[in-house]
Coordinates of C-alpha atoms in Angstrom, one line a residue:
M1 CA -21.5 10.7 -28.4
K2 CA -19.2 13.6 -27.8
K3 CA -16.2 11.4 -28.7
L4 CA -17.9 10.6 -32.0
L5 CA -18.6 14.2 -32.7
S6 CA -15.1 15.2 -32.0
I7 CA -13.7 13.0 -34.7
L8 CA -16.3 14.3 -37.2
A9 CA -16.3 11.3 -39.3
V10 CA -18.6 8.8 -37.7
S11 CA -19.9 5.4 -38.7
S12 CA -22.3 4.1 -36.2
I13 CA -24.9 1.5 -35.6
A14 CA -26.9 3.1 -32.7
V15 CA -29.6 1.8 -30.5
S16 CA -30.9 4.2 -27.9
T17 CA -33.9 5.3 -26.0
P18 CA -34.9 8.9 -26.5
L19 CA -32.7 11.3 -24.5
A20 CA -35.8 12.5 -22.8
T21 CA -35.7 9.2 -20.9
I22 CA -32.3 9.7 -19.3
A23 CA -32.6 10.5 -15.6
C24 CA -31.9 14.1 -14.9
G25 CA -33.2 16.8 -12.7
K26 CA -36.1 17.2 -10.4
N27 CA -38.5 14.8 -12.2
N28 CA -36.1 12.6 -14.1
E29 CA -36.6 14.5 -17.3
K30 CA -34.1 16.0 -19.7
P31 CA -34.8 18.3 -22.6
T32 CA -35.3 16.4 -25.8
D33 CA -32.7 17.0 -28.4
E34 CA -35.2 17.6 -31.3
W35 CA -37.8 20.2 -30.5
D36 CA -40.8 19.4 -32.6
F37 CA -43.6 21.7 -31.6
A38 CA -46.4 19.6 -33.0
S39 CA -45.2 16.3 -31.4
Q40 CA -44.4 17.9 -28.1
K41 CA -47.8 19.6 -28.0
Q42 CA -49.5 16.3 -28.7
L43 CA -47.5 14.5 -26.1
M44 CA -48.4 17.2 -23.5
L45 CA -52.1 17.0 -24.5
N46 CA -51.9 13.2 -24.2
I47 CA -50.4 13.4 -20.7
V48 CA -52.9 16.1 -19.5
S49 CA -55.8 14.3 -21.0
G50 CA -54.6 11.0 -19.4
I51 CA -54.4 12.5 -16.0
F52 CA -57.8 14.1 -16.5
Q53 CA -59.4 10.9 -17.6
N54 CA -57.8 8.6 -15.1
N55 CA -58.6 10.7 -12.1
L56 CA -62.2 11.4 -13.1
K57 CA -62.8 7.7 -13.8
K58 CA -61.4 6.9 -10.4
D59 CA -63.7 9.5 -8.9
F60 CA -66.9 8.3 -10.6
D61 CA -66.5 4.5 -10.8
P62 CA -67.9 4.1 -7.3
F63 CA -71.1 5.9 -8.5
F64 CA -71.5 3.8 -11.7
Y65 CA -74.4 1.9 -10.1
I66 CA -76.2 3.5 -7.1
D67 CA -79.5 3.2 -5.4
E68 CA -81.8 6.2 -4.7
E69 CA -80.7 6.3 -1.1
N70 CA -77.2 7.3 -2.1
S71 CA -76.1 10.4 -0.2
A72 CA -74.5 12.0 -3.3
F73 CA -77.9 13.0 -4.7
D74 CA -81.0 14.5 -3.0
H75 CA -83.6 13.1 -5.5
K76 CA -85.5 9.8 -5.6
Y77 CA -86.5 7.7 -8.6
N78 CA -90.1 8.8 -8.5
E79 CA -89.1 12.5 -8.6
F80 CA -87.1 11.8 -11.8
A81 CA -90.0 9.8 -13.3
E82 CA -92.5 12.6 -12.6
N83 CA -90.3 15.5 -13.6
L84 CA -87.9 14.2 -16.3
E85 CA -88.5 17.2 -18.5
D86 CA -87.6 19.6 -15.7
F87 CA -84.4 17.7 -14.9
N88 CA -83.4 18.0 -18.5
D89 CA -84.0 21.8 -18.4
T90 CA -80.5 23.3 -18.0
T91 CA -82.0 26.4 -16.2
S92 CA -84.0 24.4 -13.7
A93 CA -83.2 24.1 -10.0
R94 CA -83.2 20.3 -10.3
Y95 CA -80.7 20.3 -13.2
K96 CA -78.4 22.6 -11.2
S97 CA -78.8 20.4 -8.1
I98 CA -77.5 17.4 -10.0
K99 CA -74.8 19.4 -11.6
A100 CA -73.6 20.6 -8.2
S101 CA -73.6 17.0 -6.9
I102 CA -71.5 15.9 -9.8
E103 CA -69.0 18.7 -9.2
S104 CA -68.7 17.8 -5.6
I105 CA -67.5 14.3 -6.5
I106 CA -64.5 15.6 -8.5
N107 CA -61.2 15.8 -6.7
W108 CA -59.8 18.6 -8.8
N109 CA -56.8 19.2 -6.6
S110 CA -55.6 15.7 -7.3
I111 CA -55.7 16.4 -11.0
L112 CA -53.8 19.7 -10.6
K113 CA -51.2 18.0 -8.4
E114 CA -50.5 15.4 -11.1
V115 CA -50.4 17.9 -13.9
Q116 CA -47.9 20.0 -11.8
T117 CA -45.6 17.0 -11.5
G118 CA -46.0 15.5 -14.9
V119 CA -46.2 18.6 -17.0
V120 CA -45.4 21.9 -15.4
E121 CA -42.2 20.6 -13.8
N122 CA -41.2 18.7 -17.0
V123 CA -38.6 20.8 -18.8
N124 CA -39.6 19.4 -22.2
F125 CA -42.9 21.3 -21.9
K126 CA -41.6 24.6 -20.7
Q127 CA -42.0 26.3 -24.1
L128 CA -45.6 25.2 -24.2
L129 CA -46.7 26.7 -20.9
V130 CA -48.5 30.0 -20.7
D131 CA -46.6 32.1 -18.1
N132 CA -45.2 28.9 -16.6
Q133 CA -48.6 28.1 -15.2
S134 CA -50.7 24.9 -15.1
P135 CA -52.3 24.3 -18.5
L136 CA -55.5 23.5 -16.5
K137 CA -55.5 26.8 -14.7
N138 CA -59.0 27.6 -16.0
G139 CA -60.6 24.8 -14.1
F140 CA -63.4 22.4 -15.4
E141 CA -67.0 22.5 -16.3
V142 CA -69.8 19.9 -16.1
S143 CA -70.8 20.8 -19.7
K144 CA -73.6 18.3 -20.4
I145 CA -76.1 16.3 -18.4
N146 CA -78.8 14.2 -19.8
F147 CA -81.4 12.2 -17.9
E148 CA -83.1 9.1 -19.3
L149 CA -85.6 6.8 -17.7
Q150 CA -85.6 3.0 -17.9
P151 CA -89.0 2.4 -16.3
A152 CA -89.1 -1.4 -16.6
A153 CA -86.0 -1.5 -14.3
K154 CA -87.2 1.5 -12.3
T155 CA -83.9 3.2 -13.1
V156 CA -82.7 6.7 -14.2
L157 CA -79.6 7.0 -16.2
I158 CA -77.6 10.2 -15.7
N159 CA -75.3 10.8 -18.7
F160 CA -72.8 13.6 -18.2
E161 CA -69.7 15.2 -19.8
I162 CA -66.9 17.1 -18.0
T163 CA -64.7 19.4 -20.0
S164 CA -61.6 21.5 -19.4
D165 CA -59.7 23.9 -21.7
V166 CA -55.9 23.2 -21.9
S167 CA -54.0 26.4 -22.4
I168 CA -51.0 26.2 -24.6
R169 CA -48.4 28.7 -25.7
D170 CA -48.4 28.5 -29.5
I171 CA -45.3 28.5 -31.6
D172 CA -45.8 32.2 -32.3
G173 CA -46.2 33.0 -28.6
S174 CA -50.0 33.4 -28.6
T175 CA -52.2 31.4 -26.3
I176 CA -54.4 28.7 -27.8
F177 CA -56.8 26.3 -26.1
E178 CA -57.5 22.6 -26.7
T179 CA -60.6 21.1 -25.0
I180 CA -60.4 17.8 -23.3
S181 CA -63.5 15.9 -22.1
F182 CA -64.6 13.0 -19.9
N183 CA -67.9 11.2 -20.4
S184 CA -69.5 8.8 -18.0
K185 CA -72.9 7.8 -16.6
I186 CA -74.6 7.0 -13.3
A187 CA -77.4 4.4 -13.1
M188 CA -79.7 5.1 -10.1
F189 CA -81.9 2.2 -9.2
Q190 CA -85.0 2.5 -7.1
A191 CA -84.4 -0.9 -5.5
V192 CA -81.5 -1.2 -3.2
D193 CA -81.1 -4.9 -3.7
V194 CA -80.9 -4.5 -7.5
A195 CA -78.1 -1.9 -7.2
E196 CA -76.3 -4.3 -4.9
E197 CA -76.5 -7.1 -7.5
F198 CA -75.1 -4.8 -10.2
N199 CA -72.3 -3.6 -7.9
K200 CA -71.5 -7.3 -7.1
I201 CA -70.9 -8.0 -10.8
K202 CA -69.0 -4.8 -11.3
T203 CA -66.7 -5.6 -8.3
E204 CA -66.1 -9.1 -9.5
Y205 CA -65.4 -7.8 -13.1
L206 CA -62.9 -5.1 -11.9
N207 CA -61.1 -7.4 -9.5
H208 CA -60.9 -10.2 -12.0
F209 CA -59.2 -8.2 -14.8
N210 CA -57.1 -6.3 -12.3
D211 CA -55.6 -9.5 -11.0
E212 CA -51.9 -9.8 -11.6
Q213 CA -52.1 -13.1 -13.3
I214 CA -55.2 -12.3 -15.4
S215 CA -54.1 -8.8 -16.4
G216 CA -50.9 -10.1 -17.9
S217 CA -52.1 -13.3 -19.5
F218 CA -53.0 -11.8 -22.9
T219 CA -50.4 -12.1 -25.7
I220 CA -49.9 -11.5 -29.4
E221 CA -47.1 -13.1 -31.3
S222 CA -45.5 -10.6 -33.7
D223 CA -42.1 -9.5 -34.9
I224 CA -43.4 -6.2 -36.3
G225 CA -41.7 -3.1 -35.0
N226 CA -44.4 -0.7 -36.1
L227 CA -46.4 -0.3 -32.9
K228 CA -49.4 1.1 -34.8
T229 CA -49.6 -2.0 -36.9
T230 CA -49.4 -4.3 -33.8
A231 CA -52.1 -2.2 -32.1
G232 CA -54.4 -2.8 -35.0
A233 CA -53.6 -6.5 -35.0
I234 CA -54.5 -6.6 -31.3
A235 CA -57.9 -4.9 -31.9
S236 CA -58.9 -7.6 -34.4
N237 CA -57.2 -10.6 -32.7
L238 CA -59.8 -13.3 -32.2
N239 CA -57.6 -15.2 -29.7
I240 CA -57.5 -12.2 -27.4
K241 CA -61.2 -11.5 -27.8
N242 CA -62.1 -15.2 -27.1
K243 CA -59.9 -15.2 -24.0
V244 CA -61.7 -12.0 -22.8
Q245 CA -65.0 -13.9 -23.4
E246 CA -63.8 -16.9 -21.4
N247 CA -62.9 -14.6 -18.5
L248 CA -66.2 -12.9 -18.6
S249 CA -68.0 -16.3 -18.3
I250 CA -65.9 -17.0 -15.2
I251 CA -66.9 -13.6 -13.7
M252 CA -70.6 -14.2 -14.2
D253 CA -70.4 -17.7 -12.7
Q254 CA -68.6 -16.3 -9.6
A255 CA -71.1 -13.4 -9.3
Q256 CA -74.1 -15.8 -9.2
T257 CA -76.8 -13.3 -10.2
S258 CA -79.9 -15.0 -11.7
N259 CA -81.8 -11.9 -13.0
I260 CA -79.0 -10.1 -14.7
V261 CA -77.5 -11.2 -18.1
L262 CA -74.2 -10.2 -19.6
L263 CA -74.3 -9.1 -23.2
T264 CA -71.1 -9.5 -25.2
D265 CA -72.3 -9.1 -28.8
N266 CA -70.7 -5.7 -29.1
L267 CA -67.5 -6.5 -27.2
A268 CA -64.7 -4.4 -28.6
I269 CA -60.9 -4.5 -27.9
K270 CA -59.1 -1.2 -28.4
T271 CA -55.5 0.0 -28.1
S272 CA -53.1 2.3 -30.0
D273 CA -49.4 3.0 -30.4
N274 CA -49.9 5.8 -27.9
A275 CA -50.8 3.1 -25.4
A276 CA -47.6 1.1 -26.1
V277 CA -44.4 0.7 -24.2
D278 CA -41.4 -0.7 -26.2
S279 CA -38.3 -2.5 -24.9
A280 CA -35.5 -0.3 -26.4
A281 CA -33.4 1.5 -23.8
G282 CA -29.8 2.6 -23.4
E283 CA -27.5 3.6 -26.2
V284 CA -25.3 1.8 -28.7
T285 CA -22.7 3.7 -30.6
S286 CA -19.9 2.6 -32.9
Q287 CA -16.3 3.2 -32.5
A288 CA -15.7 3.0 -36.2
S289 CA -15.8 5.9 -38.7
L290 CA -16.1 6.2 -42.4
S291 CA -14.8 9.1 -44.5
S292 CA -15.0 9.7 -48.3
S293 CA -11.9 7.6 -48.8
R294 CA -11.8 3.9 -48.2
E295 CA -8.1 3.7 -48.6
S296 CA -7.4 6.4 -46.0
D297 CA -9.8 4.7 -43.6
I298 CA -8.4 1.2 -43.7
N299 CA -4.7 2.4 -43.8
G300 CA -5.1 5.1 -41.1
T301 CA -4.3 5.1 -37.4
Y302 CA -7.8 5.2 -36.0
I303 CA -9.2 1.6 -35.6
P304 CA -8.4 0.7 -39.3
E305 CA -9.6 -2.9 -38.9
L306 CA -13.0 -1.9 -37.7
R307 CA -13.2 0.6 -40.6
R308 CA -12.2 -2.1 -43.0
L309 CA -15.0 -4.3 -41.6
Y310 CA -17.5 -1.6 -42.3
W311 CA -16.3 -1.0 -45.8
D312 CA -16.2 -4.7 -46.6
T313 CA -19.7 -5.1 -45.2
I314 CA -21.4 -2.4 -47.1
F315 CA -19.8 -3.6 -50.3
G316 CA -20.9 -7.1 -49.7
V317 CA -17.5 -8.8 -49.3
E318 CA -18.1 -12.5 -48.8
G319 CA -18.4 -13.5 -45.1
K320 CA -18.2 -10.0 -43.8
E321 CA -21.9 -9.4 -43.3
E322 CA -22.1 -12.4 -40.9
E323 CA -19.0 -11.2 -39.1
F324 CA -20.5 -7.7 -38.8
L325 CA -23.8 -9.0 -37.5
N326 CA -22.2 -11.3 -34.9
N327 CA -20.1 -8.4 -33.7
I328 CA -23.2 -6.4 -33.1
L329 CA -24.8 -9.3 -31.0
K330 CA -21.6 -9.8 -29.0
S331 CA -20.7 -6.2 -28.4
G332 CA -21.1 -5.1 -24.8
M333 CA -21.4 -8.7 -23.5
G334 CA -17.8 -9.1 -22.4
E335 CA -16.7 -11.2 -25.3
E336 CA -13.0 -11.4 -26.1
Q337 CA -13.1 -9.3 -29.2
E338 CA -12.4 -5.7 -30.2
D339 CA -15.9 -4.4 -29.8
A340 CA -17.1 -2.4 -32.7
F341 CA -19.9 -1.0 -30.6
I342 CA -20.3 0.6 -27.2
K343 CA -23.6 -0.5 -25.5
T344 CA -24.5 1.8 -22.7
P345 CA -27.5 0.9 -20.5
P346 CA -29.9 3.5 -19.2
Y347 CA -29.1 5.0 -15.8
G348 CA -30.1 2.6 -13.1
L349 CA -29.5 -0.6 -15.1
D350 CA -25.7 -0.9 -14.9
N351 CA -26.0 -4.6 -14.2
I352 CA -28.0 -5.3 -17.4
N353 CA -25.4 -7.8 -18.8
D354 CA -25.5 -9.9 -15.6
L355 CA -29.3 -9.9 -15.8
I356 CA -29.3 -10.9 -19.5
K357 CA -26.9 -13.7 -18.9
K358 CA -29.5 -15.4 -16.8
H359 CA -31.4 -16.1 -20.0
E360 CA -30.4 -18.0 -23.2
N361 CA -29.7 -15.7 -26.1
M362 CA -31.4 -12.6 -24.9
S363 CA -30.8 -9.4 -26.8
N364 CA -29.0 -6.5 -25.1
V365 CA -30.7 -4.1 -27.4
F366 CA -34.3 -4.8 -26.6
N367 CA -35.4 -7.1 -23.8
C368 CA -37.8 -7.5 -20.9
Y369 CA -35.5 -5.7 -18.5
F370 CA -35.5 -2.6 -20.7
L371 CA -39.2 -3.0 -21.1
N372 CA -39.8 -3.1 -17.4
F373 CA -37.4 -0.1 -17.0
N374 CA -39.5 1.9 -19.4
Y375 CA -42.9 0.8 -17.9
L376 CA -41.9 1.7 -14.4
S377 CA -40.3 5.0 -15.3
S378 CA -41.7 8.5 -14.9
Y379 CA -40.9 9.4 -18.4
A380 CA -43.5 11.5 -20.2
Q381 CA -44.3 9.0 -23.0
Y382 CA -44.8 6.0 -20.6
L383 CA -46.2 7.6 -17.4
P384 CA -49.8 7.9 -18.6
I385 CA -49.9 4.2 -19.4
R386 CA -48.7 3.0 -16.0
T387 CA -50.8 5.5 -14.1
A388 CA -53.9 4.5 -16.0
M389 CA -53.4 0.9 -15.0
E390 CA -52.6 1.8 -11.4
S391 CA -55.6 4.1 -11.1
Q392 CA -58.0 1.4 -12.0
G393 CA -56.4 -0.9 -9.4
S394 CA -54.5 -3.2 -11.8
K395 CA -51.8 -5.3 -10.3
F396 CA -50.1 -6.0 -13.6
K397 CA -46.3 -6.5 -13.6
L398 CA -43.7 -8.1 -15.8
D399 CA -42.3 -11.5 -14.9
M400 CA -38.7 -11.8 -16.2
D401 CA -39.0 -15.6 -16.8
R402 CA -42.4 -15.5 -18.4
D403 CA -41.5 -12.4 -20.4
E404 CA -38.1 -13.2 -21.8
K405 CA -39.6 -13.0 -25.3
T406 CA -41.8 -10.0 -24.6
I407 CA -40.8 -6.9 -26.6
A408 CA -43.7 -4.5 -26.1
L409 CA -46.7 -3.8 -23.9
F410 CA -50.1 -2.4 -25.0
K411 CA -52.6 -1.0 -22.6
T412 CA -55.8 -2.4 -24.1
E413 CA -59.4 -1.4 -23.3
I414 CA -62.3 -3.8 -23.0
L415 CA -65.3 -1.8 -24.3
D416 CA -69.0 -2.0 -25.0
L417 CA -70.1 -4.6 -22.5
Q418 CA -73.6 -4.4 -21.2
L419 CA -75.8 -6.0 -18.5
E420 CA -79.5 -6.7 -19.1
Y421 CA -82.1 -6.5 -16.4
S422 CA -85.9 -6.5 -16.8
G423 CA -85.4 -5.9 -20.6
E424 CA -83.3 -2.8 -20.0
K425 CA -79.6 -2.5 -20.9
F426 CA -76.9 -1.0 -18.7
D427 CA -73.2 -0.4 -19.6
L428 CA -70.4 -2.0 -17.7
P429 CA -67.5 0.4 -16.9
E430 CA -64.5 0.2 -19.2
I431 CA -61.4 -1.6 -18.0
S432 CA -57.9 -2.1 -19.4
I433 CA -55.7 -5.2 -19.6
M434 CA -52.1 -5.4 -20.7
V435 CA -51.4 -7.2 -24.0
R436 CA -47.8 -8.5 -24.3
Q437 CA -46.2 -8.6 -27.7
E438 CA -43.9 -11.6 -27.9
T439 CA -41.4 -12.3 -30.7
K440 CA -42.1 -15.3 -32.9
K441 CA -38.4 -16.1 -32.8
A442 CA -36.9 -18.6 -30.4
N443 CA -35.4 -15.6 -28.5
T444 CA -35.0 -11.8 -28.7
Q445 CA -31.4 -12.1 -29.9
E446 CA -32.6 -13.8 -33.1
L447 CA -35.0 -10.9 -33.7
E448 CA -32.2 -8.4 -33.1
K449 CA -30.1 -10.2 -35.7
Q450 CA -32.8 -10.1 -38.2
F451 CA -33.5 -6.5 -37.6
F452 CA -29.9 -5.5 -38.2
S453 CA -29.6 -7.9 -41.2
D454 CA -32.7 -6.6 -42.9
S455 CA -31.6 -3.0 -42.2
L456 CA -28.2 -3.6 -43.6
K457 CA -29.5 -5.4 -46.7
S458 CA -32.1 -2.7 -47.3
F459 CA -29.5 0.0 -46.9
R460 CA -27.2 -1.7 -49.5
K461 CA -30.2 -2.0 -51.9
I462 CA -31.5 1.6 -51.5
T463 CA -28.1 3.0 -52.0
N464 CA -27.2 0.5 -54.7
L465 CA -24.0 -0.4 -52.9
N466 CA -24.8 -4.0 -53.6
E467 CA -24.0 -3.2 -57.2
S468 CA -20.7 -1.4 -56.3
S469 CA -17.2 -2.4 -55.3
P470 CA -14.2 -0.7 -53.8
S471 CA -12.7 -0.3 -57.2
S472 CA -15.9 1.0 -59.0
N473 CA -17.0 3.2 -56.1
P474 CA -13.9 4.0 -53.9
K475 CA -15.7 6.9 -52.2
G476 CA -18.6 4.8 -51.2
Q477 CA -21.2 7.1 -52.7
Y478 CA -24.9 6.3 -52.3
Y479 CA -26.8 6.0 -55.6
L480 CA -30.5 6.2 -55.4
N481 CA -33.0 5.1 -58.1
K482 CA -34.7 8.2 -59.5
P483 CA -38.5 7.9 -59.5
D484 CA -40.2 8.2 -62.9
G485 CA -41.1 11.7 -63.8
W486 CA -38.7 13.4 -61.4
E487 CA -36.9 15.3 -64.1
Q488 CA -39.5 18.0 -63.6
Y489 CA -38.2 18.5 -60.0
V490 CA -34.6 19.5 -60.8
N491 CA -33.4 22.2 -58.4
Q492 CA -36.9 22.3 -56.7
E493 CA -37.4 22.1 -53.0
L494 CA -39.3 19.0 -52.0
P495 CA -40.7 18.1 -48.5
I496 CA -39.1 14.9 -47.5
E497 CA -42.3 13.7 -45.7
D498 CA -44.2 13.9 -49.0
Y499 CA -41.6 12.7 -51.6
F500 CA -39.1 10.3 -50.1
N501 CA -41.5 7.4 -50.1
E502 CA -41.4 7.6 -53.9
I503 CA -37.7 6.9 -53.8
W504 CA -38.5 3.7 -51.8
S505 CA -41.1 2.8 -54.4
A506 CA -38.5 3.2 -57.1
N507 CA -36.5 0.4 -55.4
P508 CA -39.0 -2.3 -54.4
E509 CA -36.4 -4.8 -53.2
A510 CA -35.0 -2.3 -50.7
E511 CA -38.6 -1.4 -49.7
S512 CA -39.5 -5.0 -49.2
L513 CA -36.6 -5.6 -46.9
K514 CA -37.5 -2.7 -44.6
D515 CA -41.1 -3.7 -44.6
N516 CA -40.4 -7.3 -43.6
L517 CA -40.4 -6.2 -39.9
E518 CA -42.1 -2.9 -40.7
I519 CA -38.9 -1.0 -39.8
T520 CA -39.3 2.7 -39.5
V521 CA -36.8 4.7 -41.7
K522 CA -36.0 8.4 -41.5
I523 CA -33.5 10.8 -43.0
W524 CA -31.3 11.8 -40.0
R525 CA -28.2 13.7 -39.1
W526 CA -26.6 14.9 -35.9
V527 CA -26.9 18.6 -35.3
D528 CA -27.7 19.1 -31.6
G529 CA -28.8 22.2 -29.8
S530 CA -25.3 23.1 -28.5
Q531 CA -24.1 23.2 -32.1
S532 CA -26.9 25.3 -33.5
G533 CA -27.7 28.0 -31.1
G534 CA -30.1 25.9 -29.0
T535 CA -32.2 24.6 -31.9
P536 CA -31.5 21.0 -32.8
R537 CA -31.9 20.1 -36.4
N538 CA -31.6 16.4 -36.5
L539 CA -34.4 15.7 -38.9
P540 CA -34.1 17.5 -42.3
E541 CA -37.4 18.6 -43.7
F542 CA -36.5 19.2 -47.3
M543 CA -34.6 17.6 -50.2
K544 CA -33.3 19.0 -53.5
F545 CA -31.2 17.6 -56.4
N546 CA -29.3 19.3 -59.2
Q547 CA -28.6 18.5 -62.9
N548 CA -25.6 16.4 -61.9
G549 CA -27.8 14.2 -59.7
D550 CA -26.4 15.3 -56.4
V551 CA -29.1 15.0 -53.7
Y552 CA -29.2 17.2 -50.6
F553 CA -31.3 17.0 -47.4
Y554 CA -31.5 20.2 -45.2
N555 CA -33.5 22.6 -43.2
H556 CA -34.0 26.3 -43.8
E557 CA -32.5 27.3 -40.4
D558 CA -29.4 25.1 -40.7
P559 CA -26.2 26.6 -39.2
A560 CA -23.3 27.1 -41.6
F561 CA -21.3 24.2 -40.4
A562 CA -24.2 21.8 -41.1
I563 CA -23.0 21.4 -44.7
T564 CA -20.2 19.2 -43.4
I565 CA -22.6 16.8 -41.7
M566 CA -24.0 14.2 -44.1
P567 CA -27.6 13.2 -43.6
S568 CA -28.0 9.4 -43.4
I569 CA -30.7 6.8 -43.4
S570 CA -31.7 5.7 -39.9
Y571 CA -33.4 2.4 -39.5
N572 CA -35.4 2.0 -36.2
F573 CA -37.0 -1.2 -35.0
F574 CA -39.7 0.4 -33.0
S575 CA -41.8 3.1 -34.7
K576 CA -42.2 5.4 -31.7
N577 CA -39.4 7.8 -30.8
M578 CA -40.4 10.7 -28.6
S579 CA -37.1 12.6 -28.8
G580 CA -36.9 12.7 -32.5
L581 CA -33.3 11.6 -32.4
M582 CA -33.9 8.6 -34.5
M583 CA -30.8 7.0 -33.1
N584 CA -32.2 3.6 -32.0
G585 CA -31.2 1.5 -35.0
F586 CA -28.9 0.9 -38.0
N587 CA -27.3 4.2 -39.0
I588 CA -24.0 4.8 -41.0
L589 CA -22.9 8.4 -40.8
R590 CA -20.6 10.0 -43.4
T591 CA -18.3 13.0 -43.8
G592 CA -15.9 14.2 -46.4
F593 CA -18.7 15.4 -48.7
I594 CA -20.6 18.7 -48.9
N595 CA -24.3 19.2 -48.2
D596 CA -24.3 22.8 -49.5
L597 CA -26.8 22.3 -52.4
K598 CA -23.9 22.9 -54.8
G599 CA -20.9 20.5 -54.3
A600 CA -20.5 16.8 -54.5
S601 CA -22.9 15.0 -52.1
V602 CA -22.6 11.5 -50.8
W603 CA -26.1 11.1 -52.1
K604 CA -26.7 10.9 -55.9
F605 CA -29.3 9.7 -58.3
K606 CA -28.3 6.7 -60.3
S607 CA -27.6 7.8 -63.9

């Protein structure tokens, strides 16, 4: 990357993982290159909450079904039945006794130890810590307990909530608190044999879905890169739900309990993009560069043939798009050609090309080896997913032969299952499986080619380069369609997040191409922390255009030199990017123009 920066004019197609995932330092973390307070705060909260939830679930799962002889509690069923109101009185000795028993089950030191390793020692969260101390330094509280009788089954349900305040150093230096909570329940049966039957089912249920083969047997076929969309599709996927139902039938057959019935009417499948692991890793950078003069680029001394290929491709010269795309696919694979791209694997996977060559037409941009690398890593965005699976006892792991078409993983919860006994209903504990997203293509290289092809076509459409030629547009300026009614915004500052989508809507063909695979697109430019006094400014927040139609993208705190760095459109296959670099997709960078809100910009509105 430094080589690219040193020549200033850079044209790149880049594919990378967030820099936060490059092994460095005590806990294999490196500072992210785009400090975004809101996203880093949310990431830290997700990690702390995940550790909190996983450990407490592990602590309390053995107590999900107990009998009244259990040593954790000093009260029998009849005492609950006769004194239920007193148990629900938060000031009573009985309430306080149960509260103390619940507190004694919690292994708080285990939680603090994981938070120390995963958060306090992670340099990316240093600015969020109050006095460099654990965000859980204030401990926990059993905040709610509710007692409910189920007399037909001679059972008492103990519903409880455990909370903790996460301390965070706010952006202005003040201390704020976010409350996280864990909710669970304990079913105490009077009859020992009934509790044993319930635990028999629970054990069979947990062991079955934690089995290596079963846990990884759920799939969804999709070429969509937007992880949130895929997560939604999983939640409503009938094939996955039916397969869960089939496995539940097997579990009940094996448990062989005659008086207990499994209820699946409310069965729910739940996941999210925060529970996803994608298969992009490493970095891909271009050796070519574009300036504001095609002639000087193709007649210069610095890789003129590669520059010519770029210029010919963006202008749509016949046959050049296919040559360009094939070069992307072959780059880094040892082909006899002048590589336009340098593909660098993540640290620890230097032999990736040898591994990929064991498969037919596997992408070296996203693949099952990168997916496995991410899943097994200790990186902040993935660690909570793996630890959640491990803490429940899951034996899930990727199989490189089975998973050669797998491009993402989704930790998916099985929810709202109940057991019925003597007319009373009892919840089963929640458990997670891993749903594998497989490409619909014959192989991942085909998907990679479509991603770059759609990105290139969309880029040419949104900039109207498809209507230009070297003679009509020798500088290669980007002409955007101006949305209707935008004359009122001349010289006004517009938040990119709120307004740039209107530019896409003004060019439906370009929008359709990017939405085909639900590619994520951002305005991006390279201004790292070392260039800007420690504050990276890679994602401009604002845009403005003048009477001449010149369009500018910027931040208020931009360093003076930033006017020479042209913001570009970055196309990313996967929607999640924890570092904010937005360098894991199609991206052509430009120089030779001025982004100073006055001079000639590479971006213009079409007249």
